[in-house]
Short mmCIF file of C-alpha atoms in Angstrom, two decimals:
data_model
loop_
_atom_site.label_atom_id
_atom_site.label_comp_id
_atom_site.label_asym_id
_atom_site.label_seq_id
_atom_site.Cartn_x
_atom_site.Cartn_y
_atom_site.Cartn_z
CA MET A 788 0.00 0.00 0.00
CA ARG A 789 1.46 3.40 -0.97
CA ARG A 790 2.05 6.01 1.76
CA ARG A 791 1.04 9.64 1.47
CA SER A 792 2.03 12.33 3.98
CA ASN A 793 -1.36 14.05 4.21
CA ILE A 794 -2.52 12.59 7.50
CA PRO A 795 -3.94 15.32 9.79
CA SER A 796 -1.94 15.85 12.94
CA GLY A 797 -4.54 14.43 15.30
CA VAL A 798 -5.09 11.12 13.52
CA VAL A 799 -2.89 8.15 14.30
CA GLY A 800 -1.01 7.09 11.17
CA ALA A 801 -1.00 3.35 11.86
CA PRO A 802 -0.39 1.20 8.75
CA LEU A 803 -2.60 -1.77 7.91
CA ASP A 804 -1.04 -4.75 9.69
CA LEU A 805 -1.74 -7.94 7.73
CA ARG A 806 0.41 -10.45 9.61
CA THR A 807 -2.48 -12.13 11.43
CA GLN A 808 -4.66 -12.13 8.33
CA ASP A 809 -1.90 -13.79 6.32
CA GLU A 810 -1.39 -16.39 9.04
CA ALA A 811 -5.13 -17.16 9.15
CA LYS A 812 -5.15 -17.66 5.36
CA ARG A 813 -2.06 -19.84 5.49
CA GLN A 814 -3.62 -22.05 8.19
CA GLY A 815 -6.89 -22.35 6.28
CA CYS A 816 -8.95 -20.83 9.07
CA PRO A 817 -12.53 -22.03 8.31
CA SER A 818 -14.20 -18.65 8.82
CA VAL A 819 -11.74 -17.11 6.34
CA VAL A 820 -12.09 -19.94 3.83
CA ASP A 821 -15.91 -19.79 3.76
CA GLY A 822 -15.94 -15.96 3.63
CA ARG A 823 -17.54 -15.18 7.00
CA LEU A 824 -14.38 -13.32 8.02
CA ARG A 825 -13.06 -11.05 5.29
CA THR A 826 -9.38 -10.43 4.62
CA TYR A 827 -7.66 -7.66 2.72
CA ALA A 828 -6.96 -8.06 -0.99
CA PRO A 829 -5.40 -5.38 -3.24
CA GLY A 830 -7.69 -4.03 -5.94
CA ASP A 831 -10.44 -1.49 -6.36
CA ASN A 832 -11.32 -1.39 -2.67
CA ALA A 833 -12.30 2.28 -2.84
CA GLY A 834 -14.90 1.41 -5.49
CA ARG A 835 -16.15 -1.55 -3.47
CA PHE A 836 -16.40 0.65 -0.37
CA VAL A 837 -18.62 3.14 -2.21
CA ASP A 838 -20.73 0.33 -3.69
CA ILE A 839 -21.35 -1.33 -0.29
CA LEU A 840 -22.08 2.04 1.30
CA GLY A 841 -24.80 2.74 -1.26
CA HIS A 842 -26.51 -0.59 -0.57
CA ARG A 843 -26.36 -0.36 3.23
CA VAL A 844 -27.50 3.18 3.99
CA SER A 845 -30.66 2.93 6.07
CA ARG A 846 -33.11 5.65 7.02
CA PRO A 847 -31.60 6.25 10.52
CA LEU A 848 -28.14 6.47 8.94
CA ALA A 849 -29.34 8.85 6.23
CA VAL A 850 -30.87 11.13 8.88
CA SER A 851 -27.61 11.30 10.81
CA LEU A 852 -25.66 11.81 7.60
CA ALA A 853 -27.91 14.63 6.40
CA ALA A 854 -29.08 16.39 9.58
CA CYS A 855 -25.79 17.81 10.89
CA VAL A 856 -25.76 21.64 10.82
CA HIS A 857 -22.13 21.87 11.97
CA CYS A 858 -22.99 23.84 15.08
CA GLY A 859 -20.00 22.31 16.87
CA LEU A 860 -21.83 21.56 20.13
CA CYS A 861 -20.68 17.94 19.94
CA ALA A 862 -17.06 19.02 20.44
CA GLU A 863 -17.47 19.89 24.12
CA SER A 864 -19.04 16.48 24.79
CA CYS A 865 -16.09 14.45 23.42
CA HIS A 866 -13.27 13.44 25.76
CA TYR A 867 -10.85 13.28 22.81
CA PHE A 868 -11.48 16.93 21.96
CA LEU A 869 -11.47 18.03 25.60
CA ALA A 870 -8.05 16.44 25.94
CA ARG A 871 -6.86 18.14 22.71
CA PRO A 872 -8.91 21.36 22.53
CA ASP A 873 -6.77 22.88 19.76
CA ASP A 874 -7.11 19.93 17.40
CA PRO A 875 -10.21 20.08 15.15
CA THR A 876 -9.65 16.49 13.97
CA MET A 877 -10.68 15.32 17.46
CA THR A 878 -14.21 16.76 17.16
CA PRO A 879 -17.04 14.28 16.50
CA VAL A 880 -18.29 16.40 13.60
CA TRP A 881 -14.93 16.22 11.78
CA LYS A 882 -14.78 12.46 12.23
CA ALA A 883 -18.35 12.05 10.99
CA ASP A 884 -17.63 14.34 8.03
CA GLN A 885 -15.05 11.86 6.74
CA ILE A 886 -17.96 9.44 6.21
CA ARG A 887 -20.53 12.11 5.38
CA LYS A 888 -18.57 13.48 2.42
CA ILE A 889 -18.59 10.05 0.73
CA PHE A 890 -22.32 9.73 1.29
CA LYS A 891 -22.87 13.16 -0.20
CA ARG A 892 -20.75 12.44 -3.26
CA HIS A 893 -22.38 9.11 -4.12
CA VAL A 894 -25.86 8.98 -2.53
CA ASP A 895 -27.15 12.44 -1.64
CA TRP A 896 -28.33 14.56 -4.60
CA THR A 897 -26.58 17.73 -3.37
CA GLY A 898 -23.16 16.13 -3.63
CA ARG A 899 -23.85 14.72 -7.07
CA VAL A 900 -25.01 18.12 -8.41
CA ALA A 901 -22.56 20.43 -6.63
CA PRO A 902 -19.89 18.41 -4.83
CA TRP A 903 -17.63 21.46 -4.26
CA TRP A 904 -20.49 23.28 -2.47
CA VAL A 905 -21.21 20.55 0.09
CA LYS A 906 -17.60 19.36 0.34
CA ALA A 907 -18.40 15.94 -1.09
CA GLY A 908 -15.57 13.56 -1.84
CA SER A 909 -14.54 10.00 -2.57
CA PRO A 910 -11.86 7.71 -1.18
CA ARG A 911 -9.18 7.51 -3.87
CA ASP A 912 -7.32 4.38 -2.87
CA ASP A 913 -6.45 1.94 -0.08
CA GLU A 914 -4.38 4.57 1.66
CA ASP A 915 -7.46 6.75 2.07
CA LEU A 916 -9.39 3.75 3.40
CA ASN A 917 -6.61 3.00 5.88
CA ARG A 918 -6.73 6.61 7.02
CA LEU A 919 -10.49 6.27 7.53
CA LYS A 920 -9.79 3.08 9.50
CA ASN A 921 -7.53 5.00 11.87
CA ILE A 922 -10.24 7.63 12.39
CA VAL A 923 -13.25 5.39 13.04
CA PHE A 924 -11.41 2.69 15.00
CA GLY A 925 -8.67 4.77 16.63
CA ALA A 926 -10.08 8.19 17.45
CA CYS A 927 -13.58 7.37 18.69
CA SER A 928 -14.74 5.01 21.45
CA ALA A 929 -18.33 5.13 20.14
CA CYS A 930 -19.46 6.23 23.60
CA ARG A 931 -22.40 8.25 22.15
CA ARG A 932 -21.92 11.20 24.51
CA CYS A 933 -21.89 13.49 21.46
CA THR A 934 -25.12 11.91 20.26
CA TYR A 935 -26.77 12.53 23.63
CA ASN A 936 -25.78 16.21 23.42
CA CYS A 937 -26.57 16.82 19.74
CA PRO A 938 -29.57 19.18 19.27
CA MET A 939 -30.25 17.60 15.86
CA GLY A 940 -30.10 14.02 17.10
CA VAL A 941 -27.12 13.09 14.91
CA ASP A 942 -25.85 9.68 16.00
CA THR A 943 -22.14 9.92 15.23
CA ALA A 944 -21.42 6.57 16.93
CA LEU A 945 -23.91 4.95 14.54
CA LEU A 946 -21.99 6.46 11.59
CA VAL A 947 -18.69 5.28 13.06
CA ARG A 948 -20.02 1.72 13.47
CA PHE A 949 -21.40 1.86 9.92
CA ALA A 950 -18.00 2.86 8.50
CA ARG A 951 -16.29 0.20 10.60
CA GLY A 952 -18.64 -2.39 9.12
CA LEU A 953 -17.81 -1.31 5.56
CA LEU A 954 -14.07 -1.51 6.24
CA THR A 955 -14.52 -4.91 7.92
CA GLU A 956 -16.04 -6.15 4.65
CA LEU A 957 -12.75 -5.22 2.96
CA GLY A 958 -10.44 -6.59 5.65
CA ILE A 959 -9.13 -3.08 6.36
CA VAL A 960 -9.26 -3.37 10.13
CA PRO A 961 -6.83 -3.16 13.07
CA GLU A 962 -5.11 -6.45 13.81
CA GLY A 963 -6.82 -6.71 17.20
CA VAL A 964 -10.27 -6.46 15.64
CA PHE A 965 -9.42 -9.22 13.18
CA ASN A 966 -8.05 -11.45 15.95
CA VAL A 967 -11.06 -11.16 18.25
CA SER A 968 -13.52 -11.56 15.36
CA ARG A 969 -11.69 -14.71 14.24
CA ASP A 970 -11.84 -16.17 17.76
CA GLU A 971 -15.57 -15.51 18.06
CA TRP A 972 -16.30 -17.07 14.66
CA GLU A 973 -14.10 -20.09 15.33
CA THR A 974 -14.81 -20.87 18.99
CA GLY A 975 -18.03 -19.04 19.87
CA ASN A 976 -16.26 -16.81 22.38
CA GLN A 977 -14.00 -13.81 21.94
CA MET A 978 -11.02 -15.16 23.91
CA ALA A 979 -10.91 -18.63 22.35
CA VAL A 980 -11.54 -20.32 25.71
CA THR A 981 -11.70 -24.09 25.20
CA GLU A 982 -14.56 -26.16 26.59
CA THR A 983 -12.08 -27.95 28.89
CA ASP A 984 -10.74 -24.68 30.32
CA TYR A 985 -14.28 -23.38 30.76
CA LEU A 986 -15.52 -26.42 32.67
CA GLU A 987 -12.37 -26.81 34.77
CA THR A 988 -12.47 -23.15 35.81
CA LEU A 989 -16.09 -23.48 36.91
CA GLU A 990 -15.25 -26.63 38.89
CA TRP A 991 -12.31 -24.82 40.49
CA MET A 992 -14.52 -21.92 41.58
CA ARG A 993 -17.17 -24.34 42.86
CA ASP A 994 -14.63 -26.22 44.98
CA GLU A 995 -13.22 -22.96 46.39
CA LEU A 996 -16.72 -21.82 47.30
CA ARG A 997 -17.60 -25.12 48.97
CA SER A 998 -14.44 -24.92 51.02
CA GLU A 999 -15.16 -21.31 52.03
CA LEU A 1000 -18.81 -21.92 52.99
CA GLY A 1001 -18.26 -25.39 54.45
CA THR A 1002 -21.03 -27.03 52.46
CA ASP A 1003 -21.40 -29.09 49.29
CA ALA A 1004 -24.86 -27.65 48.74
CA VAL A 1005 -23.43 -24.65 46.87
CA ASP A 1006 -22.93 -25.31 43.17
CA ILE A 1007 -22.03 -23.75 39.84
CA PRO A 1008 -24.29 -25.84 37.62
CA VAL A 1009 -23.75 -26.32 33.89
CA ASP A 1010 -26.47 -27.28 31.38
CA LYS A 1011 -29.08 -27.81 34.09
CA PRO A 1012 -32.55 -27.69 32.46
CA ASP A 1013 -35.69 -25.87 33.60
CA CYS A 1014 -33.94 -23.25 35.76
CA GLU A 1015 -35.19 -19.80 36.68
CA ILE A 1016 -31.99 -18.19 35.34
CA LEU A 1017 -29.66 -18.91 32.42
CA TYR A 1018 -26.51 -17.04 33.47
CA THR A 1019 -24.21 -15.80 30.70
CA ILE A 1020 -20.74 -14.37 31.24
CA ASN A 1021 -17.79 -12.54 29.70
CA PRO A 1022 -14.85 -14.79 28.65
CA ARG A 1023 -12.60 -12.46 30.68
CA GLU A 1024 -14.23 -13.98 33.77
CA ILE A 1025 -12.98 -17.44 32.80
CA LYS A 1026 -9.59 -16.37 31.53
CA PHE A 1027 -8.50 -13.63 33.93
CA ASP A 1028 -10.84 -13.15 36.90
CA PRO A 1029 -13.23 -16.03 37.73
CA ARG A 1030 -13.90 -14.56 41.18
CA SER A 1031 -16.90 -12.74 39.69
CA ILE A 1032 -18.48 -16.12 38.89
CA ALA A 1033 -17.92 -17.22 42.49
CA HIS A 1034 -19.50 -13.99 43.73
CA ALA A 1035 -22.60 -14.64 41.63
CA ALA A 1036 -22.76 -18.29 42.79
CA ARG A 1037 -22.46 -17.24 46.44
CA ILE A 1038 -25.33 -14.75 46.11
CA PHE A 1039 -27.57 -17.10 44.08
CA HIS A 1040 -26.99 -19.83 46.67
CA ALA A 1041 -27.94 -17.50 49.53
CA ALA A 1042 -31.08 -16.42 47.68
CA GLY A 1043 -32.10 -19.97 46.75
CA VAL A 1044 -32.08 -19.12 43.05
CA SER A 1045 -32.40 -21.95 40.52
CA TRP A 1046 -29.74 -21.17 37.90
CA THR A 1047 -27.31 -22.60 35.40
CA LEU A 1048 -24.57 -21.71 32.97
CA PRO A 1049 -24.86 -23.24 29.51
CA LYS A 1050 -22.16 -25.54 28.17
CA ARG A 1051 -22.47 -23.79 24.80
CA GLY A 1052 -23.63 -20.23 24.20
CA TRP A 1053 -22.28 -18.82 27.47
CA ASP A 1054 -20.43 -15.79 25.97
CA GLN A 1055 -22.68 -12.73 26.18
CA THR A 1056 -20.03 -10.39 24.74
CA ASN A 1057 -20.24 -9.58 21.06
CA PHE A 1058 -17.48 -8.06 18.95
CA GLY A 1059 -19.93 -7.55 16.12
CA LEU A 1060 -21.02 -4.42 17.97
CA PHE A 1061 -17.50 -2.99 17.73
CA SER A 1062 -16.52 -4.19 14.25
CA GLY A 1063 -19.84 -3.24 12.67
CA ASP A 1064 -20.29 -6.83 11.45
CA ASP A 1065 -24.00 -7.63 11.92
CA LYS A 1066 -23.45 -11.22 10.74
CA LEU A 1067 -21.00 -11.87 13.55
CA GLY A 1068 -23.31 -10.08 15.96
CA GLY A 1069 -26.21 -12.33 14.96
CA PHE A 1070 -24.10 -15.50 15.23
CA VAL A 1071 -22.91 -14.76 18.78
CA ALA A 1072 -26.28 -13.54 20.06
CA ARG A 1073 -28.10 -16.53 18.56
CA ASN A 1074 -25.81 -18.88 20.49
CA VAL A 1075 -27.11 -17.40 23.75
CA TYR A 1076 -30.78 -17.42 22.74
CA GLU A 1077 -30.55 -21.02 21.51
CA ALA A 1078 -28.93 -22.09 24.80
CA ALA A 1079 -31.86 -20.60 26.70
CA ASP A 1080 -34.32 -22.45 24.43
CA ARG A 1081 -32.42 -25.73 24.71
CA LEU A 1082 -32.34 -25.62 28.52
CA ARG A 1083 -35.90 -24.25 28.86
CA ALA A 1084 -34.67 -21.37 31.05
CA ARG A 1085 -37.23 -18.80 32.17
CA ARG A 1086 -34.90 -15.76 32.13
CA ILE A 1087 -31.56 -14.77 30.56
CA VAL A 1088 -29.28 -12.93 32.99
CA ILE A 1089 -26.19 -11.12 31.70
CA SER A 1090 -23.17 -10.73 33.98
CA GLU A 1091 -21.60 -7.31 34.38
CA CYS A 1092 -20.55 -6.23 30.88
CA GLY A 1093 -21.44 -3.03 29.04
CA HIS A 1094 -21.33 -4.06 25.41
CA GLY A 1095 -22.50 -7.57 26.34
CA TYR A 1096 -25.60 -6.10 27.93
CA ARG A 1097 -26.33 -3.84 24.96
CA SER A 1098 -25.72 -6.64 22.46
CA THR A 1099 -27.62 -9.43 24.22
CA ARG A 1100 -30.43 -7.34 25.71
CA TRP A 1101 -31.10 -5.03 22.76
CA GLU A 1102 -29.19 -5.30 19.47
CA GLY A 1103 -28.69 -9.07 19.31
CA TYR A 1104 -32.33 -9.91 18.70
CA ASN A 1105 -32.31 -7.73 15.56
CA TRP A 1106 -28.96 -9.04 14.31
CA ALA A 1107 -30.03 -12.66 14.87
CA GLY A 1108 -33.54 -12.13 13.47
CA CYS A 1109 -35.03 -13.62 16.65
CA ASP A 1110 -38.14 -12.71 18.59
CA GLN A 1111 -37.48 -12.02 22.24
CA LYS A 1112 -39.19 -14.89 24.03
CA LEU A 1113 -37.67 -14.49 27.48
CA PRO A 1114 -37.00 -11.63 29.88
CA THR A 1115 -33.36 -10.59 29.39
CA GLU A 1116 -31.67 -8.53 32.08
CA SER A 1117 -28.40 -7.47 33.69
CA VAL A 1118 -27.35 -9.31 36.83
CA VAL A 1119 -27.49 -5.94 38.61
CA VAL A 1120 -31.24 -5.86 37.99
CA THR A 1121 -31.40 -9.39 39.41
CA LEU A 1122 -29.47 -8.27 42.51
CA LYS A 1123 -31.81 -5.34 43.02
CA ARG A 1124 -34.81 -7.67 42.87
CA LEU A 1125 -33.26 -10.15 45.33
CA LEU A 1126 -32.61 -7.29 47.77
CA GLU A 1127 -36.11 -5.84 47.41
CA GLU A 1128 -37.75 -9.24 47.87
CA GLY A 1129 -35.68 -9.89 51.00
CA ARG A 1130 -34.09 -13.01 49.51
CA ILE A 1131 -30.62 -11.86 50.55
CA ALA A 1132 -29.51 -9.89 53.62
CA VAL A 1133 -26.62 -7.42 53.53
CA ASP A 1134 -24.55 -5.34 55.92
CA ARG A 1135 -23.26 -2.12 54.34
CA GLY A 1136 -20.73 -1.77 57.16
CA ARG A 1137 -18.69 -4.46 55.44
CA ASN A 1138 -17.90 -1.98 52.65
CA PRO A 1139 -16.73 1.04 54.69
CA GLU A 1140 -14.45 2.63 52.05
CA PRO A 1141 -15.70 5.59 49.99
CA VAL A 1142 -17.10 4.16 46.75
CA THR A 1143 -17.99 6.01 43.55
CA PHE A 1144 -19.75 4.62 40.48
CA HIS A 1145 -18.70 4.78 36.83
CA ASP A 1146 -21.60 4.46 34.36
CA SER A 1147 -20.71 2.28 31.40
CA CYS A 1148 -21.62 4.06 28.14
CA ASN A 1149 -23.31 0.98 26.68
CA ILE A 1150 -25.37 0.46 29.83
CA ALA A 1151 -26.37 4.03 30.74
CA ARG A 1152 -26.54 5.99 27.46
CA SER A 1153 -27.28 3.06 25.15
CA GLY A 1154 -28.97 0.68 27.60
CA ASP A 1155 -31.11 2.99 29.78
CA LEU A 1156 -29.92 1.26 32.97
CA VAL A 1157 -29.06 4.12 35.29
CA GLU A 1158 -30.69 4.10 38.73
CA GLN A 1159 -30.66 0.34 39.40
CA PRO A 1160 -26.93 0.04 40.19
CA ARG A 1161 -27.12 3.08 42.47
CA GLU A 1162 -30.03 1.57 44.40
CA VAL A 1163 -27.96 -1.59 44.95
CA LEU A 1164 -24.79 0.30 45.93
CA ARG A 1165 -26.61 2.46 48.48
CA ARG A 1166 -27.74 -0.75 50.20
CA VAL A 1167 -24.30 -2.36 50.34
CA CYS A 1168 -21.85 0.56 50.76
CA ALA A 1169 -21.48 2.77 53.83
CA ASP A 1170 -20.07 5.74 51.85
CA PHE A 1171 -21.41 5.96 48.29
CA ARG A 1172 -20.67 9.16 46.44
CA GLU A 1173 -21.37 10.29 42.86
CA MET A 1174 -18.77 11.45 40.39
CA HIS A 1175 -19.66 14.42 38.19
CA PRO A 1176 -20.94 14.45 35.55
CA ASN A 1177 -22.71 11.13 35.96
CA ARG A 1178 -25.43 8.85 34.62
CA ARG A 1179 -25.99 9.45 30.86
CA GLU A 1180 -23.53 12.39 30.92
CA ASN A 1181 -20.66 10.31 32.26
CA PHE A 1182 -17.39 10.17 30.33
CA CYS A 1183 -16.10 6.96 28.73
CA CYS A 1184 -13.56 4.83 30.62
CA THR A 1185 -11.44 5.05 27.40
CA GLY A 1186 -11.90 1.34 26.66
CA GLY A 1187 -15.18 1.56 24.73
CA GLY A 1188 -15.64 0.58 21.10
CA GLY A 1189 -13.24 -2.34 21.41
CA LEU A 1190 -10.25 0.01 21.82
CA LEU A 1191 -8.64 -2.24 24.43
CA SER A 1192 -7.91 -4.73 21.65
CA MET A 1193 -6.16 -2.13 19.45
CA ALA A 1194 -2.70 -1.50 20.89
CA GLU A 1195 -1.71 0.97 18.16
CA TYR A 1196 -4.21 3.52 19.50
CA ARG A 1197 -3.30 3.15 23.20
CA PRO A 1198 -1.22 6.40 23.53
CA LEU A 1199 -4.06 8.53 22.14
CA ARG A 1200 -6.61 6.62 24.25
CA LEU A 1201 -4.68 7.31 27.46
CA GLU A 1202 -4.12 10.94 26.50
CA ALA A 1203 -7.90 11.34 26.17
CA GLY A 1204 -8.20 9.48 29.49
CA ARG A 1205 -7.10 12.62 31.31
CA ILE A 1206 -10.75 13.68 31.39
CA LYS A 1207 -11.73 10.46 33.14
CA ALA A 1208 -8.79 10.73 35.53
CA ASP A 1209 -9.85 14.24 36.57
CA GLN A 1210 -13.38 12.93 37.20
CA LEU A 1211 -12.15 10.05 39.34
CA ARG A 1212 -9.70 12.19 41.33
CA ALA A 1213 -12.37 14.75 42.22
CA THR A 1214 -14.54 12.15 43.99
CA GLY A 1215 -11.98 11.49 46.71
CA ALA A 1216 -13.11 7.85 46.65
CA SER A 1217 -10.67 4.99 47.09
CA VAL A 1218 -12.89 2.55 45.18
CA VAL A 1219 -14.54 3.01 41.79
CA CYS A 1220 -17.29 0.52 41.00
CA THR A 1221 -18.48 -0.28 37.50
CA MET A 1222 -20.70 -2.95 35.95
CA CYS A 1223 -18.57 -3.62 32.87
CA HIS A 1224 -15.47 -5.73 32.27
CA ASN A 1225 -14.23 -3.41 29.50
CA CYS A 1226 -14.56 -0.51 31.93
CA ILE A 1227 -12.57 -2.41 34.56
CA ASP A 1228 -9.60 -2.64 32.21
CA GLY A 1229 -10.10 0.86 30.80
CA LEU A 1230 -10.32 2.42 34.27
CA ALA A 1231 -7.38 0.35 35.53
CA ASP A 1232 -5.28 1.72 32.66
CA VAL A 1233 -6.30 5.29 33.52
CA ILE A 1234 -5.68 4.79 37.24
CA LYS A 1235 -2.21 3.37 36.59
CA HIS A 1236 -1.27 5.95 33.95
CA TYR A 1237 -2.37 8.94 36.07
CA ARG A 1238 -1.26 7.37 39.36
CA LEU A 1239 -4.59 7.61 41.17
CA PRO A 1240 -4.95 6.02 44.65
CA MET A 1241 -7.95 3.91 43.65
CA ARG A 1242 -8.94 0.36 42.79
CA VAL A 1243 -11.73 -0.91 40.53
CA VAL A 1244 -14.45 -3.35 41.59
CA GLN A 1245 -17.80 -4.55 40.29
CA VAL A 1246 -21.24 -4.52 41.87
CA LEU A 1247 -21.21 -8.29 42.37
CA GLU A 1248 -18.04 -8.06 44.46
CA LEU A 1249 -19.46 -5.40 46.79
CA VAL A 1250 -22.78 -7.27 47.21
CA SER A 1251 -20.94 -10.54 47.87
CA LYS A 1252 -18.74 -8.83 50.46
CA ALA A 1253 -21.79 -7.32 52.21
CA LEU A 1254 -23.76 -10.58 52.11
CA VAL A 1255 -24.92 -11.90 55.48
CA LEU A 1256 -25.29 -15.67 55.36
CA PRO A 1257 -27.51 -17.62 57.81
CA GLY A 1258 -25.52 -18.80 60.82
CA GLN A 1259 -22.64 -16.43 60.14
CA PRO A 1260 -21.86 -13.31 62.23
#
């Protein structure tokens, strides 16, 4: 691919890294061979990009592409721009305009009649597409804070995901996005956890819990039919921190909940949301829905994960073309119900440290789940305090949009994280709680980079710590 030195100062100039794609082709990776996972091939990719764009523009996309009046109000809502206030390429409107100008040139009548007047344009070659890749994957976490603050209702994150999806069709994606997508297509989960590792980790956590509670009655069941709850998790819980599964098991045991994890279809995360690949999104979401059908569960409960909640609770049913047959909820909603029904008892004195709460973008702004976690935290924490701004106005942890998988954009991500660090520091809290595994890693990066005296926990951990079990002081 030829290089051209016209990259704006604010945009990361990362080249297209094809090493993993080449290795997948060499190994005959099934999802690559049968075309589910696209790889890069030289040719008229700019023409193909324009052709796919024309076929995929929907009415909501067209509204967001056409409605922007360039008032600039979105700029003050974006943590990238707030961190670089003198760089216009960090504004949401500039990023969206890189997609909008192609739409105007090839779909909208104004750009076809007078392209110079509406600043319409076309990608010329693969270098332009790679530059667009670095903008939509590397300079936006798709947090939707700009959308929430746009007076015209322009959904810039929707445009960013749309452009990501077009580039994914051409294999012009960051290496990390290709890797995670491949793992989800090939194994059904985004971290390529094997069935053996999955089952052994659950058995390990079960044995630890039985030892701690002194009873064999506590269990982490797998593929148990006819349960009240089908519990779905993030692969990070198996691979890096299975304590969250033990916390859930401890609480469900205390409440007398009938529950199970599925042997297949347990991953509620969905990289299709980040890559813009609706086919991948439908495949992963369908695995969960089919597991619930197969085991005749009465409710799907999603462990603490922002994009997993948005994908499984909302978007997945559309991607998979499935009717929603069962109630589908976050485990935090389940915890709130167990507390309200008196099925578990808690002592907030067991969490005496000052605790603040970080709203995950995909849960608060895109999932409309705002007050429920606060109601739980006020019951289990002695000193709960808000950060400001909060709820739907909260700033991204910096890890949204799949950015944690894209190492090439990490310096810019952490630079923009200064806004989050200032928010966290102002609370004076020593603990920040969130209900998202992406946010845990994003916040941990910010805390380490800006040397904040804080640690990150999840709601399940604080509820488990506050739990009062029968017969225990």
